[in-house]
PDB file of C-alpha atoms in Angstrom:
ATOM      1  CA  MET A 277       2.060 -35.577 -13.947  1.00 48.00           C
ATOM      2  CA  SER A 278       4.406 -37.327 -16.311  1.00 62.00           C
ATOM      3  CA  ARG A 279       7.349 -38.829 -14.477  1.00 82.00           C
ATOM      4  CA  ILE A 280       9.727 -37.799 -17.232  1.00 86.00           C
ATOM      5  CA  GLY A 281       8.082 -34.477 -18.059  1.00 87.00           C
ATOM      6  CA  ARG A 282       8.066 -33.101 -14.530  1.00 90.00           C
ATOM      7  CA  LYS A 283      11.845 -33.424 -14.089  1.00 93.00           C
ATOM      8  CA  PRO A 284      13.684 -30.190 -14.885  1.00 94.00           C
ATOM      9  CA  VAL A 285      16.522 -30.420 -17.410  1.00 95.00           C
ATOM     10  CA  PRO A 286      19.665 -29.246 -15.579  1.00 95.00           C
ATOM     11  CA  LEU A 287      22.142 -27.126 -17.532  1.00 95.00           C
ATOM     12  CA  PRO A 288      25.754 -28.182 -16.815  1.00 94.00           C
ATOM     13  CA  ASN A 289      28.611 -25.669 -16.583  1.00 93.00           C
ATOM     14  CA  GLY A 290      29.422 -24.115 -19.938  1.00 93.00           C
ATOM     15  CA  VAL A 291      25.908 -24.637 -21.334  1.00 95.00           C
ATOM     16  CA  THR A 292      23.455 -21.778 -21.803  1.00 94.00           C
ATOM     17  CA  ALA A 293      19.813 -21.924 -22.833  1.00 95.00           C
ATOM     18  CA  LEU A 294      17.763 -19.140 -24.354  1.00 95.00           C
ATOM     19  CA  ILE A 295      13.976 -19.429 -24.502  1.00 95.00           C
ATOM     20  CA  ASP A 296      12.230 -17.141 -26.991  1.00 93.00           C
ATOM     21  CA  GLY A 297       8.514 -17.924 -26.989  1.00 90.00           C
ATOM     22  CA  ARG A 298       8.345 -21.556 -28.052  1.00 89.00           C
ATOM     23  CA  THR A 299      11.871 -21.724 -29.505  1.00 95.00           C
ATOM     24  CA  VAL A 300      14.714 -23.032 -27.339  1.00 96.00           C
ATOM     25  CA  THR A 301      18.351 -22.391 -28.267  1.00 96.00           C
ATOM     26  CA  VAL A 302      21.060 -24.296 -26.387  1.00 96.00           C
ATOM     27  CA  LYS A 303      24.758 -23.402 -26.688  1.00 96.00           C
ATOM     28  CA  GLY A 304      27.609 -25.520 -25.378  1.00 95.00           C
ATOM     29  CA  PRO A 305      31.215 -26.551 -25.995  1.00 95.00           C
ATOM     30  CA  LYS A 306      30.340 -28.838 -28.958  1.00 94.00           C
ATOM     31  CA  GLY A 307      28.046 -26.398 -30.764  1.00 93.00           C
ATOM     32  CA  GLU A 308      24.625 -24.792 -30.830  1.00 94.00           C
ATOM     33  CA  MET A 309      21.138 -26.214 -31.405  1.00 95.00           C
ATOM     34  CA  SER A 310      17.758 -24.578 -31.813  1.00 96.00           C
ATOM     35  CA  ARG A 311      14.312 -26.155 -31.912  1.00 96.00           C
ATOM     36  CA  THR A 312      10.701 -24.940 -31.936  1.00 96.00           C
ATOM     37  CA  PHE A 313       8.249 -26.785 -29.700  1.00 95.00           C
ATOM     38  CA  HIS A 314       4.470 -27.238 -29.568  1.00 94.00           C
ATOM     39  CA  PRO A 315       2.653 -23.959 -28.807  1.00 94.00           C
ATOM     40  CA  GLU A 316       0.431 -25.429 -26.059  1.00 93.00           C
ATOM     41  CA  LEU A 317       3.349 -26.297 -23.765  1.00 93.00           C
ATOM     42  CA  THR A 318       5.210 -23.652 -21.782  1.00 94.00           C
ATOM     43  CA  LEU A 319       8.976 -23.698 -21.330  1.00 95.00           C
ATOM     44  CA  ALA A 320      10.744 -21.713 -18.630  1.00 94.00           C
ATOM     45  CA  LEU A 321      14.277 -21.219 -17.364  1.00 94.00           C
ATOM     46  CA  GLU A 322      14.375 -21.671 -13.572  1.00 92.00           C
ATOM     47  CA  GLU A 323      17.455 -22.048 -11.345  1.00 91.00           C
ATOM     48  CA  ASN A 324      19.831 -23.026 -14.181  1.00 93.00           C
ATOM     49  CA  ALA A 325      17.393 -25.649 -15.493  1.00 95.00           C
ATOM     50  CA  VAL A 326      14.760 -25.799 -18.238  1.00 95.00           C
ATOM     51  CA  VAL A 327      11.270 -26.649 -16.967  1.00 95.00           C
ATOM     52  CA  VAL A 328       8.431 -27.870 -19.218  1.00 94.00           C
ATOM     53  CA  ARG A 329       4.790 -27.423 -18.138  1.00 93.00           C
ATOM     54  CA  ARG A 330       1.583 -28.652 -19.741  1.00 93.00           C
ATOM     55  CA  PRO A 331      -1.820 -26.938 -19.687  1.00 93.00           C
ATOM     56  CA  SER A 332      -4.022 -29.940 -18.782  1.00 92.00           C
ATOM     57  CA  ASP A 333      -4.084 -33.673 -18.077  1.00 91.00           C
ATOM     58  CA  GLU A 334      -5.323 -34.637 -21.544  1.00 92.00           C
ATOM     59  CA  SER A 335      -3.514 -37.661 -22.925  1.00 92.00           C
ATOM     60  CA  ARG A 336      -2.026 -35.716 -25.840  1.00 93.00           C
ATOM     61  CA  HIS A 337      -0.698 -33.052 -23.458  1.00 93.00           C
ATOM     62  CA  LYS A 338       0.835 -35.795 -21.300  1.00 92.00           C
ATOM     63  CA  ALA A 339       2.527 -37.307 -24.359  1.00 92.00           C
ATOM     64  CA  LEU A 340       3.823 -33.914 -25.549  1.00 94.00           C
ATOM     65  CA  HIS A 341       5.040 -33.127 -22.026  1.00 94.00           C
ATOM     66  CA  GLY A 342       7.392 -36.120 -21.828  1.00 93.00           C
ATOM     67  CA  LEU A 343       8.452 -35.754 -25.475  1.00 94.00           C
ATOM     68  CA  THR A 344       9.323 -32.072 -25.127  1.00 95.00           C
ATOM     69  CA  ARG A 345      11.327 -32.617 -21.945  1.00 95.00           C
ATOM     70  CA  THR A 346      13.268 -35.481 -23.589  1.00 95.00           C
ATOM     71  CA  LEU A 347      13.994 -33.406 -26.713  1.00 96.00           C
ATOM     72  CA  VAL A 348      15.359 -30.562 -24.566  1.00 96.00           C
ATOM     73  CA  ALA A 349      17.482 -33.049 -22.579  1.00 96.00           C
ATOM     74  CA  ASN A 350      18.861 -34.480 -25.858  1.00 96.00           C
ATOM     75  CA  MET A 351      19.755 -30.968 -26.998  1.00 96.00           C
ATOM     76  CA  VAL A 352      21.686 -30.373 -23.762  1.00 96.00           C
ATOM     77  CA  ASP A 353      23.435 -33.766 -24.048  1.00 96.00           C
ATOM     78  CA  GLY A 354      24.296 -33.069 -27.689  1.00 96.00           C
ATOM     79  CA  VAL A 355      26.028 -29.747 -27.060  1.00 96.00           C
ATOM     80  CA  THR A 356      27.972 -31.177 -24.082  1.00 96.00           C
ATOM     81  CA  LYS A 357      28.918 -34.744 -25.099  1.00 96.00           C
ATOM     82  CA  GLY A 358      27.615 -35.173 -28.648  1.00 96.00           C
ATOM     83  CA  PHE A 359      26.122 -38.321 -30.179  1.00 97.00           C
ATOM     84  CA  ALA A 360      27.687 -41.070 -32.276  1.00 97.00           C
ATOM     85  CA  LYS A 361      26.599 -44.173 -34.180  1.00 97.00           C
ATOM     86  CA  SER A 362      28.963 -46.769 -35.583  1.00 97.00           C
ATOM     87  CA  LEU A 363      28.431 -48.920 -38.662  1.00 97.00           C
ATOM     88  CA  GLU A 364      30.470 -51.841 -39.932  1.00 97.00           C
ATOM     89  CA  ILE A 365      30.825 -53.007 -43.506  1.00 97.00           C
ATOM     90  CA  GLN A 366      31.056 -56.752 -44.175  1.00 95.00           C
ATOM     91  CA  GLY A 367      31.767 -58.371 -47.514  1.00 93.00           C
ATOM     92  CA  VAL A 368      34.694 -59.190 -49.767  1.00 94.00           C
ATOM     93  CA  GLY A 369      35.913 -55.992 -51.431  1.00 94.00           C
ATOM     94  CA  TYR A 370      33.417 -53.816 -49.531  1.00 96.00           C
ATOM     95  CA  LYS A 371      34.967 -50.651 -48.124  1.00 96.00           C
ATOM     96  CA  ALA A 372      34.411 -47.017 -47.234  1.00 96.00           C
ATOM     97  CA  GLU A 373      36.669 -44.091 -48.120  1.00 96.00           C
ATOM     98  CA  PRO A 374      36.485 -40.733 -46.328  1.00 96.00           C
ATOM     99  CA  LYS A 375      36.001 -37.797 -48.696  1.00 95.00           C
ATOM    100  CA  PRO A 376      35.729 -34.023 -48.110  1.00 95.00           C
ATOM    101  CA  PHE A 377      31.967 -34.149 -48.785  1.00 94.00           C
ATOM    102  CA  GLY A 378      31.326 -37.190 -46.552  1.00 95.00           C
ATOM    103  CA  VAL A 379      32.096 -40.789 -47.483  1.00 97.00           C
ATOM    104  CA  GLN A 380      32.316 -42.931 -50.612  1.00 97.00           C
ATOM    105  CA  LEU A 381      31.181 -46.551 -50.345  1.00 96.00           C
ATOM    106  CA  VAL A 382      32.232 -49.515 -52.469  1.00 96.00           C
ATOM    107  CA  VAL A 383      29.603 -52.131 -51.609  1.00 95.00           C
ATOM    108  CA  GLY A 384      29.196 -54.507 -54.547  1.00 93.00           C
ATOM    109  CA  PHE A 385      27.561 -52.195 -57.061  1.00 95.00           C
ATOM    110  CA  SER A 386      29.077 -51.473 -60.475  1.00 96.00           C
ATOM    111  CA  HIS A 387      30.022 -48.011 -59.225  1.00 96.00           C
ATOM    112  CA  PRO A 388      31.150 -46.410 -55.947  1.00 96.00           C
ATOM    113  CA  VAL A 389      28.314 -44.754 -54.011  1.00 96.00           C
ATOM    114  CA  PRO A 390      29.034 -41.226 -52.706  1.00 97.00           C
ATOM    115  CA  TYR A 391      27.215 -40.044 -49.560  1.00 97.00           C
ATOM    116  CA  HIS A 392      27.167 -36.302 -48.885  1.00 97.00           C
ATOM    117  CA  ALA A 393      27.015 -35.617 -45.143  1.00 96.00           C
ATOM    118  CA  PRO A 394      24.594 -32.889 -44.031  1.00 96.00           C
ATOM    119  CA  LYS A 395      25.847 -29.816 -42.192  1.00 94.00           C
ATOM    120  CA  GLY A 396      26.749 -30.576 -38.574  1.00 93.00           C
ATOM    121  CA  ILE A 397      27.616 -34.257 -39.171  1.00 96.00           C
ATOM    122  CA  LYS A 398      31.161 -35.634 -39.123  1.00 96.00           C
ATOM    123  CA  ILE A 399      31.771 -39.019 -40.751  1.00 96.00           C
ATOM    124  CA  SER A 400      35.042 -40.815 -40.031  1.00 96.00           C
ATOM    125  CA  VAL A 401      36.286 -44.149 -41.381  1.00 96.00           C
ATOM    126  CA  ASP A 402      38.537 -46.537 -39.479  1.00 95.00           C
ATOM    127  CA  ASN A 403      40.301 -49.443 -41.181  1.00 95.00           C
ATOM    128  CA  ASN A 404      38.086 -49.062 -44.321  1.00 95.00           C
ATOM    129  CA  VAL A 405      35.225 -51.035 -42.702  1.00 95.00           C
ATOM    130  CA  LEU A 406      34.177 -49.068 -39.588  1.00 97.00           C
ATOM    131  CA  VAL A 407      32.181 -45.894 -40.242  1.00 97.00           C
ATOM    132  CA  LYS A 408      31.486 -43.531 -37.337  1.00 97.00           C
ATOM    133  CA  VAL A 409      28.796 -40.846 -37.611  1.00 97.00           C
ATOM    134  CA  GLU A 410      29.104 -38.005 -35.054  1.00 97.00           C
ATOM    135  CA  GLY A 411      27.167 -34.824 -34.352  1.00 96.00           C
ATOM    136  CA  VAL A 412      25.259 -32.777 -31.794  1.00 96.00           C
ATOM    137  CA  ASP A 413      21.741 -33.564 -33.083  1.00 96.00           C
ATOM    138  CA  LYS A 414      20.657 -37.064 -31.990  1.00 96.00           C
ATOM    139  CA  GLU A 415      17.894 -37.213 -34.586  1.00 96.00           C
ATOM    140  CA  LEU A 416      20.193 -36.225 -37.457  1.00 97.00           C
ATOM    141  CA  VAL A 417      22.956 -38.657 -36.397  1.00 97.00           C
ATOM    142  CA  GLY A 418      20.432 -41.524 -36.364  1.00 97.00           C
ATOM    143  CA  GLN A 419      18.985 -40.458 -39.719  1.00 97.00           C
ATOM    144  CA  VAL A 420      22.410 -40.338 -41.408  1.00 97.00           C
ATOM    145  CA  ALA A 421      23.332 -43.750 -39.971  1.00 97.00           C
ATOM    146  CA  ALA A 422      20.030 -45.200 -41.231  1.00 97.00           C
ATOM    147  CA  GLU A 423      20.585 -43.709 -44.707  1.00 97.00           C
ATOM    148  CA  LEU A 424      24.101 -45.179 -44.875  1.00 97.00           C
ATOM    149  CA  ARG A 425      22.785 -48.596 -43.795  1.00 97.00           C
ATOM    150  CA  ALA A 426      19.997 -48.396 -46.395  1.00 97.00           C
ATOM    151  CA  ILE A 427      22.553 -48.134 -49.228  1.00 97.00           C
ATOM    152  CA  ARG A 428      23.323 -51.845 -48.778  1.00 96.00           C
ATOM    153  CA  PRO A 429      21.460 -53.458 -45.836  1.00 96.00           C
ATOM    154  CA  PRO A 430      22.827 -56.798 -44.608  1.00 95.00           C
ATOM    155  CA  GLU A 431      21.447 -59.711 -46.598  1.00 94.00           C
ATOM    156  CA  PRO A 432      20.302 -62.866 -44.777  1.00 94.00           C
ATOM    157  CA  TYR A 433      22.306 -65.534 -46.664  1.00 93.00           C
ATOM    158  CA  LYS A 434      25.932 -64.425 -46.335  1.00 92.00           C
ATOM    159  CA  GLY A 435      25.460 -61.405 -44.060  1.00 91.00           C
ATOM    160  CA  LYS A 436      27.150 -59.025 -46.523  1.00 95.00           C
ATOM    161  CA  GLY A 437      26.272 -55.359 -46.311  1.00 96.00           C
ATOM    162  CA  ILE A 438      26.309 -52.384 -43.935  1.00 97.00           C
ATOM    163  CA  ARG A 439      25.110 -52.964 -40.376  1.00 96.00           C
ATOM    164  CA  TYR A 440      25.222 -51.210 -37.026  1.00 97.00           C
ATOM    165  CA  VAL A 441      28.057 -52.322 -34.744  1.00 96.00           C
ATOM    166  CA  GLY A 442      26.654 -55.111 -32.579  1.00 93.00           C
ATOM    167  CA  GLU A 443      23.591 -55.691 -34.779  1.00 92.00           C
ATOM    168  CA  GLN A 444      22.610 -59.345 -35.082  1.00 93.00           C
ATOM    169  CA  VAL A 445      21.598 -60.371 -38.588  1.00 92.00           C
ATOM    170  CA  ARG A 446      19.311 -63.366 -38.782  1.00 92.00           C
ATOM    171  CA  ARG A 447      20.846 -65.829 -41.200  1.00 91.00           C
ATOM    172  CA  LYS A 448      18.905 -68.154 -43.502  1.00 91.00           C
ATOM    173  CA  ALA A 449      19.928 -71.587 -44.719  1.00 89.00           C
ATOM    174  CA  GLY A 450      20.699 -71.631 -48.416  1.00 85.00           C
ATOM    175  CA  LYS A 451      19.418 -74.148 -50.948  1.00 84.00           C
ATOM    176  CA  THR A 452      20.434 -77.740 -50.354  1.00 80.00           C
ATOM    177  CA  ALA A 453      20.591 -80.461 -52.965  1.00 65.00           C
ATOM    178  CA  GLN A 454      17.768 -82.992 -52.699  1.00 65.00           C
ATOM    179  CA  ALA A 455      18.571 -86.677 -52.584  1.00 59.00           C
ATOM    180  CA  ALA A 456      17.536 -88.680 -55.664  1.00 56.00           C
ATOM    181  CA  LYS A 457      14.349 -90.680 -55.140  1.00 57.00           C
TER     182      LYS A 457
END
C-alpha cells in the first residue's frame, strides 16, 4: 500500500468531517471546505479520522490513493491553521495598495493594475511592498499568489518585479562596451 495513502487523517478538536458518497465536507474554526473525489476510491470516517481505501494495486489507483489522502489532509489543515503565501515587490515606485475588492498594484505600467480576490481569500499589504495572501484552500492560495506574480514577474537584469518572499532571481550581466580594436 501507499505509505502516504494508508495513514488515516486525524481530525483535531473542533474539526468535523462529513462524508456524503464521494464528497467530503470539513468544518473547522477557520471555515468550511468541500471537495468531490474520484469515484473509485472509498472514504470512511473511523475513530475520529478520515480513512481512504483503494480498490486494487493498479498504478493509477496507487497514485489516486496518495493524492486523495493528501487533499483531505490539506483540507483539515486549512480549516484549522489556514495557508498563506507572501510576495514582495521590488522596483523604484512599485507598490501595492489594499482595496475592498483585493489589491491594486503599481508596477511600472502606464496604469495601476487592480486584482480582484476570489471568495475565501484575504489579501493584506504591509509597508506597500509585502503582499500576504491567506485562505483555507491551499490550491486557491497558491493560484492567487501565482496570478499576482504573473502581473509583473521579476526580470533578470535589475530584478524588478513581484516575487515570492525568499525567491532567488537569477541575474544576467547587462551589455558591456567593447574595447576599440
